[in-house]
mmCIF file of C-alpha atoms and ligand atoms in Angstrom:
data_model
loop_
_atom_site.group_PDB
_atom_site.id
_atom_site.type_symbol
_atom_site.label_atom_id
_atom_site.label_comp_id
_atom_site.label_asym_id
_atom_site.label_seq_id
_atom_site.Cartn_x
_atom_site.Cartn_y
_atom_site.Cartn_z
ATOM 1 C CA UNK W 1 32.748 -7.044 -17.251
ATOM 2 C CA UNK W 2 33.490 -3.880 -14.970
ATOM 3 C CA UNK W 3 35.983 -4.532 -11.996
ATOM 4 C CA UNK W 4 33.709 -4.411 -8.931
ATOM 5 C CA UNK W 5 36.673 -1.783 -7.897
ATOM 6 C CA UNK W 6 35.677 -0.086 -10.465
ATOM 7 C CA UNK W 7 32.342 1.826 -9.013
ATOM 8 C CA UNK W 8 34.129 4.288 -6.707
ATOM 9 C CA UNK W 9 32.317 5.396 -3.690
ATOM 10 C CA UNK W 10 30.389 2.548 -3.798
ATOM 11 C CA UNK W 11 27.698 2.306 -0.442
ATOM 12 C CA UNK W 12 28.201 6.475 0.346
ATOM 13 C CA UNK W 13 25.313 8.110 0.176
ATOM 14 C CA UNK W 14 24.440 11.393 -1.709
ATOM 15 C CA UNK W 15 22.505 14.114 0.045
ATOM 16 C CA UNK W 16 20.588 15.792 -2.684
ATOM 17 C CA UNK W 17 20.147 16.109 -6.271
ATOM 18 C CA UNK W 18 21.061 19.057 -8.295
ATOM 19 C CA UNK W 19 17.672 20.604 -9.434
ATOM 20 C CA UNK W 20 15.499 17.706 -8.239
ATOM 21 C CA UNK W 21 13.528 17.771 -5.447
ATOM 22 C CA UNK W 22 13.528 15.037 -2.637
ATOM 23 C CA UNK W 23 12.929 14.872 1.054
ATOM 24 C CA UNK W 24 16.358 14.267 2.602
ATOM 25 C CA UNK W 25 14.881 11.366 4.911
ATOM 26 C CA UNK W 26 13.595 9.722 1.496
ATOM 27 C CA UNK W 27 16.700 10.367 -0.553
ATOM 28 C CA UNK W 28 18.593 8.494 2.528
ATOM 29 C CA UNK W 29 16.302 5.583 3.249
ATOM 30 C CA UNK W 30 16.102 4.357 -0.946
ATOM 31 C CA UNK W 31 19.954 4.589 -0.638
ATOM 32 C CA UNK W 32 20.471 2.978 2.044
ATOM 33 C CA UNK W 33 18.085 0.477 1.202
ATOM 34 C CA UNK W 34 19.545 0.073 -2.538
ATOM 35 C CA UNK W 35 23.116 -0.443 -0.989
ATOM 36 C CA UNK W 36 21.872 -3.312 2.063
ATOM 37 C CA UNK W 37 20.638 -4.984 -1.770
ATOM 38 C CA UNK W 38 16.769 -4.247 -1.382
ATOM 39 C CA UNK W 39 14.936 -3.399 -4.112
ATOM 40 C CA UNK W 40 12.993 -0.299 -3.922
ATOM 41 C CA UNK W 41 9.661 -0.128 -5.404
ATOM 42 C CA UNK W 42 8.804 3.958 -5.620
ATOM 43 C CA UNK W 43 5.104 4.818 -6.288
ATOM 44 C CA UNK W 44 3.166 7.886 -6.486
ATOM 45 C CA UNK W 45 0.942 10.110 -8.704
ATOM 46 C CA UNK W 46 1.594 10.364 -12.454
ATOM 47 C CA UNK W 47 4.468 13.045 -12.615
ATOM 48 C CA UNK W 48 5.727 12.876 -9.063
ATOM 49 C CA UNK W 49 9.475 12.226 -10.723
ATOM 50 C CA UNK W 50 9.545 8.357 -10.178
ATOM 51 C CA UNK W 51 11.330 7.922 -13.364
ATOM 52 C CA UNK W 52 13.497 10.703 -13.754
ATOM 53 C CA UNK W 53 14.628 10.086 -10.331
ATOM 54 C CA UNK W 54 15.937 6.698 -10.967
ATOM 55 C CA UNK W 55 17.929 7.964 -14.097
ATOM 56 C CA UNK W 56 19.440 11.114 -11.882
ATOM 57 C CA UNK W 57 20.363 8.964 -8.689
ATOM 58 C CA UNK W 58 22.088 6.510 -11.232
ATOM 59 C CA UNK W 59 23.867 9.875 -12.701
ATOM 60 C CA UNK W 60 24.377 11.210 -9.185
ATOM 61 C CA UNK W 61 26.467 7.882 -7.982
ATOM 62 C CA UNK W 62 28.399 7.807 -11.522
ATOM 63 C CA UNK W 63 26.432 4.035 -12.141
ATOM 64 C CA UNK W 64 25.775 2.812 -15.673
ATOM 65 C CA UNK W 65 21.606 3.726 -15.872
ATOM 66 C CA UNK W 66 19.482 0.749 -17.878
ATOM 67 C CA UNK W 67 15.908 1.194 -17.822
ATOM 68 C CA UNK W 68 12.737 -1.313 -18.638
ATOM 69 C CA UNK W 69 9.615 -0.251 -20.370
ATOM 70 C CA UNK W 70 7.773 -3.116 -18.246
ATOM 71 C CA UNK W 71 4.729 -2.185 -20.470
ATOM 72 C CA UNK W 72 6.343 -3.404 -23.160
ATOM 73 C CA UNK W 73 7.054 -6.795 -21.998
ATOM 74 C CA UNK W 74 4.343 -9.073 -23.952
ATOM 75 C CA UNK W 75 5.945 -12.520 -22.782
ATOM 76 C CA UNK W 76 7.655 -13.395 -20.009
ATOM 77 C CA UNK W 77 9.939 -14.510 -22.095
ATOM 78 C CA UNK W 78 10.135 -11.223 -23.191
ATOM 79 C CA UNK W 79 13.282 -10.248 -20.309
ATOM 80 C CA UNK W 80 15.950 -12.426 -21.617
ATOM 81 C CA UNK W 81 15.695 -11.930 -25.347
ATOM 82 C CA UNK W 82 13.858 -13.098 -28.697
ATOM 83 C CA UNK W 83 14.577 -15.813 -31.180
ATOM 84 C CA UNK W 84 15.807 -14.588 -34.831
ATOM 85 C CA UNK W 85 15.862 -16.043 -37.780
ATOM 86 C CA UNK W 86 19.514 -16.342 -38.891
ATOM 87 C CA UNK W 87 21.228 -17.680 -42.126
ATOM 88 C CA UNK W 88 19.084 -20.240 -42.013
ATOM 89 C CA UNK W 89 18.858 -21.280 -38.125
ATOM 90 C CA UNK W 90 17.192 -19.359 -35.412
ATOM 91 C CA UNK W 91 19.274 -18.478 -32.626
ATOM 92 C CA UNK W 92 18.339 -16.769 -29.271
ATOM 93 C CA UNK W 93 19.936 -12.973 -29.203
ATOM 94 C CA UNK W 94 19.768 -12.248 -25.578
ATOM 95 C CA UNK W 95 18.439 -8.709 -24.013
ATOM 96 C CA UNK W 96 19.807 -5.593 -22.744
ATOM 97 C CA UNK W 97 18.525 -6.144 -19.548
ATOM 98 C CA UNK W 98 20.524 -9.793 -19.492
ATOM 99 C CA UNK W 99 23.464 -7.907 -20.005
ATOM 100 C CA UNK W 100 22.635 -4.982 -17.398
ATOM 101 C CA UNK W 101 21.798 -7.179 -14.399
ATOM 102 C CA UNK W 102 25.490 -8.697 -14.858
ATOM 103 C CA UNK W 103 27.110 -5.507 -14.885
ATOM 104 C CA UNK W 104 26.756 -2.757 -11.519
ATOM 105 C CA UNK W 105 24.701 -0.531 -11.909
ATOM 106 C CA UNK W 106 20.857 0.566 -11.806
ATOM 107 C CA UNK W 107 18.603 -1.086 -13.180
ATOM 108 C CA UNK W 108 14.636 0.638 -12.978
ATOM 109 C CA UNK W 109 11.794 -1.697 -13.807
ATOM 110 C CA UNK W 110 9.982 1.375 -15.289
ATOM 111 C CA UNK W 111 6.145 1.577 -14.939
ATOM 112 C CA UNK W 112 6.093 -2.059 -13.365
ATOM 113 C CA UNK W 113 2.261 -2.833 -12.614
ATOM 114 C CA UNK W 114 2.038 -2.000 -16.310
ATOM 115 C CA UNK W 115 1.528 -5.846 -16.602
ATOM 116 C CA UNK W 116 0.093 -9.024 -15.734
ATOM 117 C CA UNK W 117 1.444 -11.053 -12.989
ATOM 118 C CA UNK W 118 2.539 -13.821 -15.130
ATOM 119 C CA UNK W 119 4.844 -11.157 -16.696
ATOM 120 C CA UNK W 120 6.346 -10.966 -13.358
ATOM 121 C CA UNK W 121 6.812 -14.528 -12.444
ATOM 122 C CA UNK W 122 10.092 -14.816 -15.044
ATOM 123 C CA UNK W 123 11.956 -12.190 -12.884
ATOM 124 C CA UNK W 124 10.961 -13.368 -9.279
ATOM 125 C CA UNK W 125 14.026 -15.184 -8.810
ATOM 126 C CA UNK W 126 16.354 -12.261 -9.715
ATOM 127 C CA UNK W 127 14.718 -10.260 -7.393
ATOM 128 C CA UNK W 128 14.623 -12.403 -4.388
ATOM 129 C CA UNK W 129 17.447 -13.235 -2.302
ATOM 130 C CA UNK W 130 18.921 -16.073 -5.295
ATOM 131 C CA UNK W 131 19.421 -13.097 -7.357
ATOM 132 C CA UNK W 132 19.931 -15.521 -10.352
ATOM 133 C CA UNK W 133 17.736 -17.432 -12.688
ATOM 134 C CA UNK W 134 18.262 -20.069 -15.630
ATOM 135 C CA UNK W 135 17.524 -19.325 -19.026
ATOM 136 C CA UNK W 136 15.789 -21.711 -21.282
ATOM 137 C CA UNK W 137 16.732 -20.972 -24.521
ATOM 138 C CA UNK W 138 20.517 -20.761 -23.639
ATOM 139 C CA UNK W 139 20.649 -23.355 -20.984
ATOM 140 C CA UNK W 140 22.624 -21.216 -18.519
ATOM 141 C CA UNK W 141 22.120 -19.327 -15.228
ATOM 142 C CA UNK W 142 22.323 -15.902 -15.060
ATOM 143 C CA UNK W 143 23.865 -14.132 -11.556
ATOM 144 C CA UNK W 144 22.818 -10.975 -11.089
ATOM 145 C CA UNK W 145 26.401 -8.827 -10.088
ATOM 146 C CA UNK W 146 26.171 -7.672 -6.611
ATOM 147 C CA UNK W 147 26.503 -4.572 -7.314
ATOM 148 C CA UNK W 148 23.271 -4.119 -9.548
ATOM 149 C CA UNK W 149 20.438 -2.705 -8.174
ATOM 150 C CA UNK W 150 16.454 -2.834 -8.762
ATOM 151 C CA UNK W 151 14.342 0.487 -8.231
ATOM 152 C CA UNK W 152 10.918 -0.316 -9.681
ATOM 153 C CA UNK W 153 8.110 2.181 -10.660
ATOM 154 C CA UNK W 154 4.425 1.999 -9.832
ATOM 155 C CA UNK W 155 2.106 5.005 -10.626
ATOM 156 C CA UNK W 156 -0.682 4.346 -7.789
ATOM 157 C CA UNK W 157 -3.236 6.981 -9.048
ATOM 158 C CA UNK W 158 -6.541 6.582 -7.809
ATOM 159 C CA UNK W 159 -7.701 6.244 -10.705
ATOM 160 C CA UNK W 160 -5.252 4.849 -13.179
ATOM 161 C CA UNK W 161 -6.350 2.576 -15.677
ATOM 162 C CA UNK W 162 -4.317 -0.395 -17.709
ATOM 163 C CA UNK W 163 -2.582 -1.043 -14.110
ATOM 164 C CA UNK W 164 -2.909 -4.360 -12.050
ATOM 165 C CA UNK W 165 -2.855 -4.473 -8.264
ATOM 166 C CA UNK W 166 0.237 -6.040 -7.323
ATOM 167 C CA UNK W 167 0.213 -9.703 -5.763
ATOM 168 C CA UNK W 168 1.880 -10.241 -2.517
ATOM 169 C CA UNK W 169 5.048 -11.988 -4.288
ATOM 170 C CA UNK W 170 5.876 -8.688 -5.492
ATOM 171 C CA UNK W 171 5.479 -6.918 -2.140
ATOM 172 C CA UNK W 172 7.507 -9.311 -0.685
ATOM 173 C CA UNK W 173 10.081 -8.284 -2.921
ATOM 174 C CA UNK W 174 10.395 -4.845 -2.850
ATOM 175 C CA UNK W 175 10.391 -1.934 -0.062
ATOM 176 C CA UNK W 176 7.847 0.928 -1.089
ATOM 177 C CA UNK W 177 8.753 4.465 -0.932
ATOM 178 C CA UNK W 178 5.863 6.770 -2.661
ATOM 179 C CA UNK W 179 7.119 10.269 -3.702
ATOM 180 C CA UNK W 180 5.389 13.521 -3.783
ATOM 181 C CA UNK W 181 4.780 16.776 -5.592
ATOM 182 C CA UNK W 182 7.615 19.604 -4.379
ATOM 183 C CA UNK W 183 6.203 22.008 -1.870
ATOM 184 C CA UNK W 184 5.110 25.286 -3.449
ATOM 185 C CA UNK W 185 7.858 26.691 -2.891
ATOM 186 C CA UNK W 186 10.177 24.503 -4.168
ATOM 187 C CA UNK W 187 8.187 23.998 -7.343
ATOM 188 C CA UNK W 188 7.929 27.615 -7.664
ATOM 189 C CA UNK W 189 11.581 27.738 -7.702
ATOM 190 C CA UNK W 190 12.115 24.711 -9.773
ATOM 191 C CA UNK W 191 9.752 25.626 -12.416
ATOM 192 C CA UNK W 192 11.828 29.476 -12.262
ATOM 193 C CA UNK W 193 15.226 28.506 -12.423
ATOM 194 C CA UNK W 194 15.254 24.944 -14.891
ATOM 195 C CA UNK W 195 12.142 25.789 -16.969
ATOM 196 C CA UNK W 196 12.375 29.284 -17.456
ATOM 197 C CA UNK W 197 9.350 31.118 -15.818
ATOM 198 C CA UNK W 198 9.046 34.426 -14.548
ATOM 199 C CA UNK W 199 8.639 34.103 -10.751
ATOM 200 C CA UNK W 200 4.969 35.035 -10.586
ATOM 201 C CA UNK W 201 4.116 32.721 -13.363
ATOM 202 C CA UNK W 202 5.990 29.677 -11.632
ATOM 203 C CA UNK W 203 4.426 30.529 -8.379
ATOM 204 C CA UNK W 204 0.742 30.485 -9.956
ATOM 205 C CA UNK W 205 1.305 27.170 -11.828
ATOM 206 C CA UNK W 206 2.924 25.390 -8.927
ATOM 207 C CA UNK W 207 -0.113 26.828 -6.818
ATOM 208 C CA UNK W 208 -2.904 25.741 -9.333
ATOM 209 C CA UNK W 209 -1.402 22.104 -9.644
ATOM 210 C CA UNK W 210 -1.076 21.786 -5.961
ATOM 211 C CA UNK W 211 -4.502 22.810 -5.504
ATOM 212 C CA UNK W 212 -5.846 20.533 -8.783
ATOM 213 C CA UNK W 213 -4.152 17.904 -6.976
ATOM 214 C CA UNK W 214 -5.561 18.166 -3.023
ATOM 215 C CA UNK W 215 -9.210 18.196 -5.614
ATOM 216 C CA UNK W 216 -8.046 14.838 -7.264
ATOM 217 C CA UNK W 217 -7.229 13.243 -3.631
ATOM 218 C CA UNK W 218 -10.620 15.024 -1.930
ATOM 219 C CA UNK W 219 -11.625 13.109 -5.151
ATOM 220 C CA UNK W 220 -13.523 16.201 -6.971
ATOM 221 C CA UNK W 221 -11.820 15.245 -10.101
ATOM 222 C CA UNK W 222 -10.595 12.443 -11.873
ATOM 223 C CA UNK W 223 -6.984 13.113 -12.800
ATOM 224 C CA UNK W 224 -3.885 13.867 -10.459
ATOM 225 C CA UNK W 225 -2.052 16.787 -11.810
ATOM 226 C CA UNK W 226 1.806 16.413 -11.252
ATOM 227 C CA UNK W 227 4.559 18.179 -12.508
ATOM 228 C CA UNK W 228 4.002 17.835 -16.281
ATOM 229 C CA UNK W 229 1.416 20.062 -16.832
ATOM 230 C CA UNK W 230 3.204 23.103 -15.114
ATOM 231 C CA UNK W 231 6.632 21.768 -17.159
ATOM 232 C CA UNK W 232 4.305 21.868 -20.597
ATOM 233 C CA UNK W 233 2.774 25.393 -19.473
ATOM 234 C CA UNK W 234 6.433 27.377 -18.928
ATOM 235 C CA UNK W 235 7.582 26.199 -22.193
ATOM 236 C CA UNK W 236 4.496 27.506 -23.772
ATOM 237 C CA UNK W 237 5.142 30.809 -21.801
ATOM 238 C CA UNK W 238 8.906 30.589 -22.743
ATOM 239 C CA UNK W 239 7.863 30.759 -26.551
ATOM 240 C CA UNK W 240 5.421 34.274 -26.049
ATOM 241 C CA UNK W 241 2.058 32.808 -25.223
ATOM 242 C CA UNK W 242 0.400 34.553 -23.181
ATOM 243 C CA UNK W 243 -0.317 32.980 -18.959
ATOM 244 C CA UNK W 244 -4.052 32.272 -20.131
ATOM 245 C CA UNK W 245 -3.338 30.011 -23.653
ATOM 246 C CA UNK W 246 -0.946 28.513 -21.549
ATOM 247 C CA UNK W 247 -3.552 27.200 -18.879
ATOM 248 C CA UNK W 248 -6.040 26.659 -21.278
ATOM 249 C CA UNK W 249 -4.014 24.262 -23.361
ATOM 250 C CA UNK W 250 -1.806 22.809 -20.361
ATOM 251 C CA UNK W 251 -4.280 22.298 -17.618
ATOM 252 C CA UNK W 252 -7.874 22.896 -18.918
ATOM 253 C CA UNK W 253 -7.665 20.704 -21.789
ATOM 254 C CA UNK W 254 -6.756 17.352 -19.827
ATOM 255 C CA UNK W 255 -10.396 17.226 -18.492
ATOM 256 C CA UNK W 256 -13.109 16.081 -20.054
ATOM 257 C CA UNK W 257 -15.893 18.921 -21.606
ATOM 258 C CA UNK W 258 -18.314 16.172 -20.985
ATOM 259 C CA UNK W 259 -21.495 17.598 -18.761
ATOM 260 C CA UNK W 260 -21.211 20.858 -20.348
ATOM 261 C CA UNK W 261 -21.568 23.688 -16.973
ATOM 262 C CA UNK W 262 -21.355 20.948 -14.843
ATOM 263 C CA UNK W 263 -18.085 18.988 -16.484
ATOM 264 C CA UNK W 264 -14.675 18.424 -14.775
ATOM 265 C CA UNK W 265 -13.449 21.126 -17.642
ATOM 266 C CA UNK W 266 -15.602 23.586 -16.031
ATOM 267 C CA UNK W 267 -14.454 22.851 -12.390
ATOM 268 C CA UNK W 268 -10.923 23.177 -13.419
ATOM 269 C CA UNK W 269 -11.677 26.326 -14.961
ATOM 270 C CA UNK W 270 -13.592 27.888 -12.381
ATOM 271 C CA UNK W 271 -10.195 26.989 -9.892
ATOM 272 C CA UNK W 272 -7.611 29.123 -12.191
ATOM 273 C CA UNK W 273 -9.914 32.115 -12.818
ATOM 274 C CA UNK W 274 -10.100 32.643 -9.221
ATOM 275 C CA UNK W 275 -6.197 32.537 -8.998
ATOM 276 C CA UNK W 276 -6.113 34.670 -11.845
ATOM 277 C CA UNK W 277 -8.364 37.563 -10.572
ATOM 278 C CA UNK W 278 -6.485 37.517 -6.968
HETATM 279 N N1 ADP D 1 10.624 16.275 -7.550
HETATM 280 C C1 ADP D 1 10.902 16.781 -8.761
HETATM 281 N N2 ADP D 1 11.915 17.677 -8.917
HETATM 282 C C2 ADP D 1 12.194 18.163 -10.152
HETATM 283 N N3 ADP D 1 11.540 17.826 -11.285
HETATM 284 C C3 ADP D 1 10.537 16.939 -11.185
HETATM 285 C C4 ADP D 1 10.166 16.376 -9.929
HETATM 286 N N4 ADP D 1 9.135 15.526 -10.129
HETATM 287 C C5 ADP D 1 8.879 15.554 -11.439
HETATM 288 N N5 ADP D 1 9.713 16.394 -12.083
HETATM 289 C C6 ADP D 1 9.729 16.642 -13.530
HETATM 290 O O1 ADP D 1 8.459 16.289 -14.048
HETATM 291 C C7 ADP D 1 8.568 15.520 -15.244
HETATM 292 C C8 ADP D 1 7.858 14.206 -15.096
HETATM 293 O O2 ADP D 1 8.592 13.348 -14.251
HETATM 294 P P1 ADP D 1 8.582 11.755 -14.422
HETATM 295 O O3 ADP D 1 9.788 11.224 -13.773
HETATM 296 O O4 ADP D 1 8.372 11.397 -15.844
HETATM 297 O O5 ADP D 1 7.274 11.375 -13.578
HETATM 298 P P2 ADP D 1 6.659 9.930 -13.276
HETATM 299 O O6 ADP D 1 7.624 8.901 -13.757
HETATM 300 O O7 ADP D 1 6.439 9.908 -11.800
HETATM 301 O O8 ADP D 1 5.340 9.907 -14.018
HETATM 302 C C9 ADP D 1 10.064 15.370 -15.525
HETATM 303 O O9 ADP D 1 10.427 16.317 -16.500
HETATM 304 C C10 ADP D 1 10.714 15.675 -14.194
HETATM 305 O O10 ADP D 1 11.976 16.248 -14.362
HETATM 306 MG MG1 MG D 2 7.330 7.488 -15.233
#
């Protein structure tokens, strides 16, 4: 097991990320949170960075990165391992995420209202001040190392589906910090310099998903927008297509035809044709 010597600069805080965006303040509070021990729950539109933040701050501090596909979990038995049949016996073979939450490092409980409550229940004692729990099948506790932290993920769409509203035993166990689309701006530049757009291309498709997303929270249409879209549309532009394909297949596409004039497709339409013709 890593020397807790080992993780150098433990507790100092990092004030930005190289070619992610984040508000300062927020970049500060989840670290400083993280470091006093308290989980941080982040939340936010589909696309907003939750994941990709978790496995760059990890990078950023030089700490061994394990991530959860919480979706995943069918049982909630599911965290510590799964039985297998073995020359004969069946023996318990124990999960990566056993082995992470001894180690330090970060762990990210990826997509966490993915599941049931129930799912949930198996972990709450890890995650609360015991920060251990006993496992069944092996008959032994399990400390988490104190230098192992939780960052959980949450997409809080208005209207995401397959998600369940958390329970207060979860609040209680996490501190919430939602994250945002970059500024214009700083998407414009993001989407120039890392994927590749010409400067008036990145500035158009960081304007049309900013504007696609104020429609989704004036709740006009149905999906948020995030970064993706704009991410899929530059590599599209990267390869020769031309601004228009790119839109059409990027953007356009992810709403429904349905309604025919009057269908979200339409709408969405109508919005990049008039930042087209400006
Ligand atoms: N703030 C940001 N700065 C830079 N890139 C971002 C940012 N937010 C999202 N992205 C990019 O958008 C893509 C989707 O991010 P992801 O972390 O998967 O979103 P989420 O988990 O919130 O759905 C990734 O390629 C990521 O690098
Ligand atoms: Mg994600």
């Amino acid at each position: 097991m890593t020397n807790v010597t080992a993780i150098k600069n433990w507790g100092q805080n990092i004030d930005s990320l190289t070619g992610f965006y984040i508000e300062e303040e927020k970049l500060a509070v989840i670290q400083d949170l993280m470091f006093s021990k308290l989980n941080v729950m982040l939340t936010g539109d589909p696309g907003t960075g939750k994941t990709e933040f978790c496995r760059r701050l990890a990078l950023a501090h030089n700490l061994p990165f394990h991530r959860v596909n919480v979706g995943a979990i069918r049982t909630p038995r599911d965290w510590f391992g799964h039985w297998e049949f073995v020359d004969g016996r069946t023996i318990f073979v124990k999960s990566q995420f056993v082995d992470a939450i001894q180690r330090p490092g970060i762990v990210a409980l990826d997509e966490f209202n993915r599941v049931t409550p129930d799912i949930h229940n198996s972990i709450y004692t890890i995650l609360d001040h015991n920060r251990e729990v006993f496992i069944e099948e092996t008959k032994e506790v399990i400390k988490v190392h104190p230098q192992c932290i939780f960052l959980a993920t949450e997409n809080r769409g208005r209207s995401h589906t397959g998600i369940f509203m958390e329970d207060a035993a979860v609040e209680d166990r996490f501190e919430t910090v939602r994250l945002e689309l970059p500024p214009v701006d700083v998407m414009t530049d993001l989407l120039h310099t890392v994927n590749g757009a010409k400067k008036e291309h990145a500035k158009l498709l960081a304007r049309v998903t900013h504007k696609l997303n104020d429609m989704y929270h004036q709740e006009s249409i149905s999906k948020a927008t995030g970064f993706r879209p704009a991410i899929a549309a530059a590599a599209l532009l990267l390869r020769g297509q031309p601004l228009k394909t790119a839109l059409k297949y990027c953007f356009v596409h992810r709403y429904s035809p349905d309604g025919g004039v009057d269908s979200e497709q339409t709408t969405v339409l109508q919005v990049i044709q008039a930042y087209l013709t400006e």
